[in-house]
Amino acid sequence: MKTLVCTLALAAGFVLAGCSTPATRISQNPAAFDRATPEQQSLIKQGKVGIGFDESLVQLALGVPDRITDRTSVHGKTVTWHYVDYETDEGMLLYRGWYHRGFWGGPYAYYADFPNRRARDHFKVMFSEGKVVLIEEER
């Protein structure tokens, strides 16, 4: 019985550790949060970002991006952070984002074998010179 209780407690710890919220991210990096203006702090607490945020503030609000892409053009270099939904061909949401990854970086086994699973960006944040210059959210 003691082994079962310990196993359940350990499993609950892994599940809760994977559920990152703005509040938990702020508690893990209070120095970055303290650097933000009061307006930025209000957005971060709501899980939102604004133009002019740096990467650490975006990470406080939204968490670790699922993908990062670099773009170089005649206007300079930009970096885009992608936050991804995984869904069926019919558009049914299976799961959202990085917190459903296994320890090896891929999806947990119960998602990996889901037929016709596809990734779709639901939120993008573009940085130029380390600051947010564009926010794109799918409705």
PDB file of N, CA, C and O in Angstrom, residues 14 42 50 60 79 88 101 105 122 124:
ATOM      1  N   PHE A  14       4.743  14.788 -11.281  1.00  0.00           N
ATOM      2  CA  PHE A  14       5.117  14.961 -12.690  1.00  0.00           C
ATOM      3  C   PHE A  14       4.027  15.693 -13.454  1.00  0.00           C
ATOM      4  O   PHE A  14       4.296  16.555 -14.265  1.00  0.00           O
ATOM      5  N   SER A  42       0.912  43.338 -15.602  1.00  0.00           N
ATOM      6  CA  SER A  42      -0.510  43.010 -15.684  1.00  0.00           C
ATOM      7  C   SER A  42      -0.783  42.052 -16.836  1.00  0.00           C
ATOM      8  O   SER A  42      -1.525  41.073 -16.678  1.00  0.00           O
ATOM      9  N   GLY A  50       2.896  41.801 -25.099  1.00  0.00           N
ATOM     10  CA  GLY A  50       2.709  43.077 -25.771  1.00  0.00           C
ATOM     11  C   GLY A  50       3.918  43.423 -26.616  1.00  0.00           C
ATOM     12  O   GLY A  50       5.010  42.867 -26.447  1.00  0.00           O
ATOM     13  N   LEU A  60       7.751  34.377 -19.525  1.00  0.00           N
ATOM     14  CA  LEU A  60       6.960  34.431 -18.295  1.00  0.00           C
ATOM     15  C   LEU A  60       5.469  34.319 -18.610  1.00  0.00           C
ATOM     16  O   LEU A  60       4.734  33.621 -17.923  1.00  0.00           O
ATOM     17  N   VAL A  79      13.250  36.638 -35.334  1.00  0.00           N
ATOM     18  CA  VAL A  79      13.099  35.334 -34.696  1.00  0.00           C
ATOM     19  C   VAL A  79      11.633  35.191 -34.332  1.00  0.00           C
ATOM     20  O   VAL A  79      11.045  36.103 -33.744  1.00  0.00           O
ATOM     21  N   THR A  88      -6.682  16.694 -34.721  1.00  0.00           N
ATOM     22  CA  THR A  88      -7.031  15.695 -35.726  1.00  0.00           C
ATOM     23  C   THR A  88      -7.264  16.391 -37.062  1.00  0.00           C
ATOM     24  O   THR A  88      -7.325  17.619 -37.131  1.00  0.00           O
ATOM     25  N   ARG A 101       4.832  17.119 -23.934  1.00  0.00           N
ATOM     26  CA  ARG A 101       5.973  16.359 -24.436  1.00  0.00           C
ATOM     27  C   ARG A 101       6.463  15.398 -23.367  1.00  0.00           C
ATOM     28  O   ARG A 101       6.409  15.692 -22.193  1.00  0.00           O
ATOM     29  N   GLY A 105      11.295  14.737 -25.496  1.00  0.00           N
ATOM     30  CA  GLY A 105      10.991  15.846 -26.381  1.00  0.00           C
ATOM     31  C   GLY A 105       9.843  15.609 -27.330  1.00  0.00           C
ATOM     32  O   GLY A 105       9.263  16.545 -27.843  1.00  0.00           O
ATOM     33  N   HIS A 122      -1.037  28.182 -33.155  1.00  0.00           N
ATOM     34  CA  HIS A 122      -2.185  28.966 -32.686  1.00  0.00           C
ATOM     35  C   HIS A 122      -1.743  30.346 -32.214  1.00  0.00           C
ATOM     36  O   HIS A 122      -2.559  31.249 -32.078  1.00  0.00           O
ATOM     37  N   LYS A 124       1.875  33.118 -32.477  1.00  0.00           N
ATOM     38  CA  LYS A 124       3.252  33.404 -32.886  1.00  0.00           C
ATOM     39  C   LYS A 124       3.668  34.748 -32.322  1.00  0.00           C
ATOM     40  O   LYS A 124       2.864  35.682 -32.287  1.00  0.00           O
TER      41      LYS A 124
END
